[in-house]
Amino acid sequence: QVYLRESGGGLVQDGESLRLSCVASGNTVSVNVMGWYRQAPGKDRELVATKTTFGETNYSDSVKGRFTISRDRARMTVTLQMNSLKPADTAVYYCYYRWRELTYWGQGTQVTVSS
């Protein structure tokens, strides 16, 4: 079992920034994928950004150039720096951890961007 603890999130205005962090604990392994997904009301959960332990990143087109994902492998943390936030970014953001066929999710943290 892998446990994911998220922090950050909150209410900001259009154009402002937020930083999300997530720490993995439990039966973690050194080679994995960590990242963030989000789910807006009435919509499916969608990819925001992921990063492998080898440094490979994958961003949603909607956040490229605005969001940056980073990782601290030793501390099993993943951080999402979100700049130039838009009302369309409003959603619950979930931390994500995957190793082989096993996937784990955090409980989610709300990000609300007001216009």
mmCIF file with all atom_site columns, C-alpha atoms in Angstrom:
data_model
loop_
_atom_site.group_PDB
_atom_site.id
_atom_site.type_symbol
_atom_site.label_atom_id
_atom_site.label_alt_id
_atom_site.label_comp_id
_atom_site.label_asym_id
_atom_site.label_entity_id
_atom_site.label_seq_id
_atom_site.pdbx_PDB_ins_code
_atom_site.Cartn_x
_atom_site.Cartn_y
_atom_site.Cartn_z
_atom_site.occupancy
_atom_site.B_iso_or_equiv
_atom_site.pdbx_formal_charge
_atom_site.auth_seq_id
_atom_site.auth_comp_id
_atom_site.auth_asym_id
_atom_site.auth_atom_id
_atom_site.pdbx_PDB_model_num
ATOM 1   C CA . GLN A 1 1   ? 0.000   0.000  0.000   1.00 0.00 ? 1   GLN A CA 1
ATOM 2   C CA . VAL A 1 2   ? 1.198   3.496  -0.867  1.00 0.00 ? 2   VAL A CA 1
ATOM 3   C CA . TYR A 1 3   ? -0.155  6.547  0.923   1.00 0.00 ? 3   TYR A CA 1
ATOM 4   C CA . LEU A 1 4   ? -0.242  9.973  -0.683  1.00 0.00 ? 4   LEU A CA 1
ATOM 5   C CA . ARG A 1 5   ? -0.525  13.163 1.347   1.00 0.00 ? 5   ARG A CA 1
ATOM 6   C CA . GLU A 1 6   ? -1.339  16.328 -0.566  1.00 0.00 ? 6   GLU A CA 1
ATOM 7   C CA . SER A 1 7   ? -0.935  19.935 0.500   1.00 0.00 ? 7   SER A CA 1
ATOM 8   C CA . GLY A 1 8   ? -1.558  23.279 -1.110  1.00 0.00 ? 8   GLY A CA 1
ATOM 9   C CA . GLY A 1 9   ? -4.585  24.320 -3.080  1.00 0.00 ? 9   GLY A CA 1
ATOM 10  C CA . GLY A 1 10  ? -7.083  26.983 -2.176  1.00 0.00 ? 10  GLY A CA 1
ATOM 11  C CA . LEU A 1 11  ? -8.856  29.969 -3.644  1.00 0.00 ? 11  LEU A CA 1
ATOM 12  C CA . VAL A 1 12  ? -7.026  32.417 -5.920  1.00 0.00 ? 12  VAL A CA 1
ATOM 13  C CA . GLN A 1 13  ? -7.947  34.963 -8.551  1.00 0.00 ? 13  GLN A CA 1
ATOM 14  C CA . ASP A 1 14  ? -7.494  34.746 -12.296 1.00 0.00 ? 14  ASP A CA 1
ATOM 15  C CA . GLY A 1 15  ? -3.802  35.047 -13.195 1.00 0.00 ? 15  GLY A CA 1
ATOM 16  C CA . GLU A 1 16  ? -2.428  34.153 -9.769  1.00 0.00 ? 16  GLU A CA 1
ATOM 17  C CA . SER A 1 17  ? -0.284  31.185 -8.763  1.00 0.00 ? 17  SER A CA 1
ATOM 18  C CA . LEU A 1 18  ? -0.529  28.169 -6.471  1.00 0.00 ? 18  LEU A CA 1
ATOM 19  C CA . ARG A 1 19  ? 1.763   25.330 -5.517  1.00 0.00 ? 19  ARG A CA 1
ATOM 20  C CA . LEU A 1 20  ? 0.653   21.775 -4.798  1.00 0.00 ? 20  LEU A CA 1
ATOM 21  C CA . SER A 1 21  ? 2.806   19.193 -3.074  1.00 0.00 ? 21  SER A CA 1
ATOM 22  C CA . CYS A 1 22  ? 2.409   15.489 -2.468  1.00 0.00 ? 22  CYS A CA 1
ATOM 23  C CA . VAL A 1 23  ? 4.441   13.091 -0.351  1.00 0.00 ? 23  VAL A CA 1
ATOM 24  C CA . ALA A 1 24  ? 4.353   9.332  -0.884  1.00 0.00 ? 24  ALA A CA 1
ATOM 25  C CA . SER A 1 25  ? 4.911   6.904  1.957   1.00 0.00 ? 25  SER A CA 1
ATOM 26  C CA . GLY A 1 26  ? 4.404   3.235  2.684   1.00 0.00 ? 26  GLY A CA 1
ATOM 27  C CA . ASN A 1 27  ? 5.565   0.550  0.267   1.00 0.00 ? 27  ASN A CA 1
ATOM 28  C CA . THR A 1 28  ? 7.116   2.906  -2.252  1.00 0.00 ? 28  THR A CA 1
ATOM 29  C CA . VAL A 1 29  ? 9.705   1.881  -4.796  1.00 0.00 ? 29  VAL A CA 1
ATOM 30  C CA . SER A 1 30  ? 12.436  3.988  -6.324  1.00 0.00 ? 30  SER A CA 1
ATOM 31  C CA . VAL A 1 31  ? 11.217  3.589  -9.909  1.00 0.00 ? 31  VAL A CA 1
ATOM 32  C CA . ASN A 1 32  ? 7.748   4.971  -10.405 1.00 0.00 ? 32  ASN A CA 1
ATOM 33  C CA . VAL A 1 33  ? 5.590   7.648  -11.958 1.00 0.00 ? 33  VAL A CA 1
ATOM 34  C CA . MET A 1 34  ? 4.122   10.441 -9.876  1.00 0.00 ? 34  MET A CA 1
ATOM 35  C CA . GLY A 1 35  ? 2.014   13.350 -10.865 1.00 0.00 ? 35  GLY A CA 1
ATOM 36  C CA . TRP A 1 36  ? -1.336  15.077 -10.823 1.00 0.00 ? 36  TRP A CA 1
ATOM 37  C CA . TYR A 1 37  ? -4.769  14.609 -12.291 1.00 0.00 ? 37  TYR A CA 1
ATOM 38  C CA . ARG A 1 38  ? -7.798  16.828 -11.815 1.00 0.00 ? 38  ARG A CA 1
ATOM 39  C CA . GLN A 1 39  ? -11.545 16.546 -11.917 1.00 0.00 ? 39  GLN A CA 1
ATOM 40  C CA . ALA A 1 40  ? -13.917 19.430 -12.440 1.00 0.00 ? 40  ALA A CA 1
ATOM 41  C CA . PRO A 1 41  ? -17.612 19.183 -11.514 1.00 0.00 ? 41  PRO A CA 1
ATOM 42  C CA . GLY A 1 42  ? -19.502 17.092 -14.038 1.00 0.00 ? 42  GLY A CA 1
ATOM 43  C CA . LYS A 1 43  ? -16.353 16.083 -15.906 1.00 0.00 ? 43  LYS A CA 1
ATOM 44  C CA . ASP A 1 44  ? -14.081 13.060 -16.021 1.00 0.00 ? 44  ASP A CA 1
ATOM 45  C CA . ARG A 1 45  ? -10.773 12.969 -14.219 1.00 0.00 ? 45  ARG A CA 1
ATOM 46  C CA . GLU A 1 46  ? -8.050  14.174 -16.576 1.00 0.00 ? 46  GLU A CA 1
ATOM 47  C CA . LEU A 1 47  ? -4.279  14.259 -16.704 1.00 0.00 ? 47  LEU A CA 1
ATOM 48  C CA . VAL A 1 48  ? -2.529  17.427 -15.598 1.00 0.00 ? 48  VAL A CA 1
ATOM 49  C CA . ALA A 1 49  ? 1.127   16.368 -15.486 1.00 0.00 ? 49  ALA A CA 1
ATOM 50  C CA . THR A 1 50  ? 3.265   13.360 -14.608 1.00 0.00 ? 50  THR A CA 1
ATOM 51  C CA . LYS A 1 51  ? 6.963   12.774 -14.182 1.00 0.00 ? 51  LYS A CA 1
ATOM 52  C CA . THR A 1 52  ? 8.900   9.533  -14.024 1.00 0.00 ? 52  THR A CA 1
ATOM 53  C CA . THR A 1 53  ? 11.862  8.899  -11.773 1.00 0.00 ? 53  THR A CA 1
ATOM 54  C CA . PHE A 1 54  ? 13.977  9.157  -14.925 1.00 0.00 ? 54  PHE A CA 1
ATOM 55  C CA . GLY A 1 55  ? 12.788  12.698 -15.487 1.00 0.00 ? 55  GLY A CA 1
ATOM 56  C CA . GLU A 1 56  ? 10.370  12.132 -18.347 1.00 0.00 ? 56  GLU A CA 1
ATOM 57  C CA . THR A 1 57  ? 7.436   14.523 -18.162 1.00 0.00 ? 57  THR A CA 1
ATOM 58  C CA . ASN A 1 58  ? 3.984   14.523 -19.680 1.00 0.00 ? 58  ASN A CA 1
ATOM 59  C CA . TYR A 1 59  ? 1.743   17.589 -19.596 1.00 0.00 ? 59  TYR A CA 1
ATOM 60  C CA . SER A 1 60  ? -1.798  18.191 -20.664 1.00 0.00 ? 60  SER A CA 1
ATOM 61  C CA . ASP A 1 61  ? -1.913  20.647 -23.567 1.00 0.00 ? 61  ASP A CA 1
ATOM 62  C CA . SER A 1 62  ? -4.151  22.893 -21.483 1.00 0.00 ? 62  SER A CA 1
ATOM 63  C CA . VAL A 1 63  ? -1.433  23.515 -18.876 1.00 0.00 ? 63  VAL A CA 1
ATOM 64  C CA . LYS A 1 64  ? 1.757   23.505 -20.968 1.00 0.00 ? 64  LYS A CA 1
ATOM 65  C CA . GLY A 1 65  ? 3.763   26.648 -20.417 1.00 0.00 ? 65  GLY A CA 1
ATOM 66  C CA . ARG A 1 66  ? 1.869   27.517 -17.229 1.00 0.00 ? 66  ARG A CA 1
ATOM 67  C CA . PHE A 1 67  ? 2.372   24.534 -14.918 1.00 0.00 ? 67  PHE A CA 1
ATOM 68  C CA . THR A 1 68  ? 5.655   22.911 -13.938 1.00 0.00 ? 68  THR A CA 1
ATOM 69  C CA . ILE A 1 69  ? 6.027   19.522 -12.302 1.00 0.00 ? 69  ILE A CA 1
ATOM 70  C CA . SER A 1 70  ? 9.070   18.651 -10.227 1.00 0.00 ? 70  SER A CA 1
ATOM 71  C CA . ARG A 1 71  ? 10.153  15.753 -8.089  1.00 0.00 ? 71  ARG A CA 1
ATOM 72  C CA . ASP A 1 72  ? 12.436  15.013 -5.181  1.00 0.00 ? 72  ASP A CA 1
ATOM 73  C CA . ARG A 1 73  ? 13.232  11.344 -5.575  1.00 0.00 ? 73  ARG A CA 1
ATOM 74  C CA . ALA A 1 74  ? 14.902  10.956 -2.200  1.00 0.00 ? 74  ALA A CA 1
ATOM 75  C CA . ARG A 1 75  ? 11.896  12.392 -0.389  1.00 0.00 ? 75  ARG A CA 1
ATOM 76  C CA . MET A 1 76  ? 9.295   10.789 -2.629  1.00 0.00 ? 76  MET A CA 1
ATOM 77  C CA . THR A 1 77  ? 7.625   14.114 -3.276  1.00 0.00 ? 77  THR A CA 1
ATOM 78  C CA . VAL A 1 78  ? 6.073   15.660 -6.328  1.00 0.00 ? 78  VAL A CA 1
ATOM 79  C CA . THR A 1 79  ? 5.270   19.337 -6.672  1.00 0.00 ? 79  THR A CA 1
ATOM 80  C CA . LEU A 1 80  ? 3.100   21.184 -9.149  1.00 0.00 ? 80  LEU A CA 1
ATOM 81  C CA . GLN A 1 81  ? 3.794   24.883 -9.616  1.00 0.00 ? 81  GLN A CA 1
ATOM 82  C CA . MET A 1 82  ? 0.749   26.452 -11.227 1.00 0.00 ? 82  MET A CA 1
ATOM 83  C CA . ASN A 1 83  ? 1.135   29.912 -12.728 1.00 0.00 ? 83  ASN A CA 1
ATOM 84  C CA . SER A 1 84  ? -1.269  32.099 -14.688 1.00 0.00 ? 84  SER A CA 1
ATOM 85  C CA . LEU A 1 85  ? -4.218  30.193 -13.295 1.00 0.00 ? 85  LEU A CA 1
ATOM 86  C CA . LYS A 1 86  ? -7.543  30.473 -15.081 1.00 0.00 ? 86  LYS A CA 1
ATOM 87  C CA . PRO A 1 87  ? -11.120 29.799 -13.946 1.00 0.00 ? 87  PRO A CA 1
ATOM 88  C CA . ALA A 1 88  ? -11.027 26.735 -16.236 1.00 0.00 ? 88  ALA A CA 1
ATOM 89  C CA . ASP A 1 89  ? -8.356  25.274 -13.933 1.00 0.00 ? 89  ASP A CA 1
ATOM 90  C CA . THR A 1 90  ? -10.880 25.037 -11.099 1.00 0.00 ? 90  THR A CA 1
ATOM 91  C CA . ALA A 1 91  ? -11.069 21.399 -10.020 1.00 0.00 ? 91  ALA A CA 1
ATOM 92  C CA . VAL A 1 92  ? -10.142 18.896 -7.374  1.00 0.00 ? 92  VAL A CA 1
ATOM 93  C CA . TYR A 1 93  ? -6.505  17.969 -7.941  1.00 0.00 ? 93  TYR A CA 1
ATOM 94  C CA . TYR A 1 94  ? -5.404  14.409 -7.146  1.00 0.00 ? 94  TYR A CA 1
ATOM 95  C CA . CYS A 1 95  ? -1.893  13.205 -6.515  1.00 0.00 ? 95  CYS A CA 1
ATOM 96  C CA . TYR A 1 96  ? -1.039  10.079 -8.523  1.00 0.00 ? 96  TYR A CA 1
ATOM 97  C CA . TYR A 1 97  ? 1.494   7.299  -8.038  1.00 0.00 ? 97  TYR A CA 1
ATOM 98  C CA . ARG A 1 98  ? 2.013   4.356  -10.341 1.00 0.00 ? 98  ARG A CA 1
ATOM 99  C CA . TRP A 1 99  ? 4.366   1.390  -10.318 1.00 0.00 ? 99  TRP A CA 1
ATOM 100 C CA . ARG A 1 100 ? 3.800   -1.280 -12.934 1.00 0.00 ? 100 ARG A CA 1
ATOM 101 C CA . GLU A 1 101 ? 0.083   -2.111 -12.814 1.00 0.00 ? 101 GLU A CA 1
ATOM 102 C CA . LEU A 1 102 ? -0.482  -0.567 -9.383  1.00 0.00 ? 102 LEU A CA 1
ATOM 103 C CA . THR A 1 103 ? -2.007  2.907  -9.165  1.00 0.00 ? 103 THR A CA 1
ATOM 104 C CA . TYR A 1 104 ? -2.671  4.965  -6.051  1.00 0.00 ? 104 TYR A CA 1
ATOM 105 C CA . TRP A 1 105 ? -4.499  8.229  -5.555  1.00 0.00 ? 105 TRP A CA 1
ATOM 106 C CA . GLY A 1 106 ? -4.489  10.947 -2.951  1.00 0.00 ? 106 GLY A CA 1
ATOM 107 C CA . GLN A 1 107 ? -7.695  12.226 -1.418  1.00 0.00 ? 107 GLN A CA 1
ATOM 108 C CA . GLY A 1 108 ? -7.648  15.364 -3.534  1.00 0.00 ? 108 GLY A CA 1
ATOM 109 C CA . THR A 1 109 ? -7.232  19.054 -2.866  1.00 0.00 ? 109 THR A CA 1
ATOM 110 C CA . GLN A 1 110 ? -9.534  21.774 -4.150  1.00 0.00 ? 110 GLN A CA 1
ATOM 111 C CA . VAL A 1 111 ? -8.225  24.509 -6.407  1.00 0.00 ? 111 VAL A CA 1
ATOM 112 C CA . THR A 1 112 ? -10.646 27.328 -7.159  1.00 0.00 ? 112 THR A CA 1
ATOM 113 C CA . VAL A 1 113 ? -9.805  30.194 -9.514  1.00 0.00 ? 113 VAL A CA 1
ATOM 114 C CA . SER A 1 114 ? -12.201 33.119 -9.455  1.00 0.00 ? 114 SER A CA 1
ATOM 115 C CA . SER A 1 115 ? -12.642 35.502 -12.370 1.00 0.00 ? 115 SER A CA 1
#
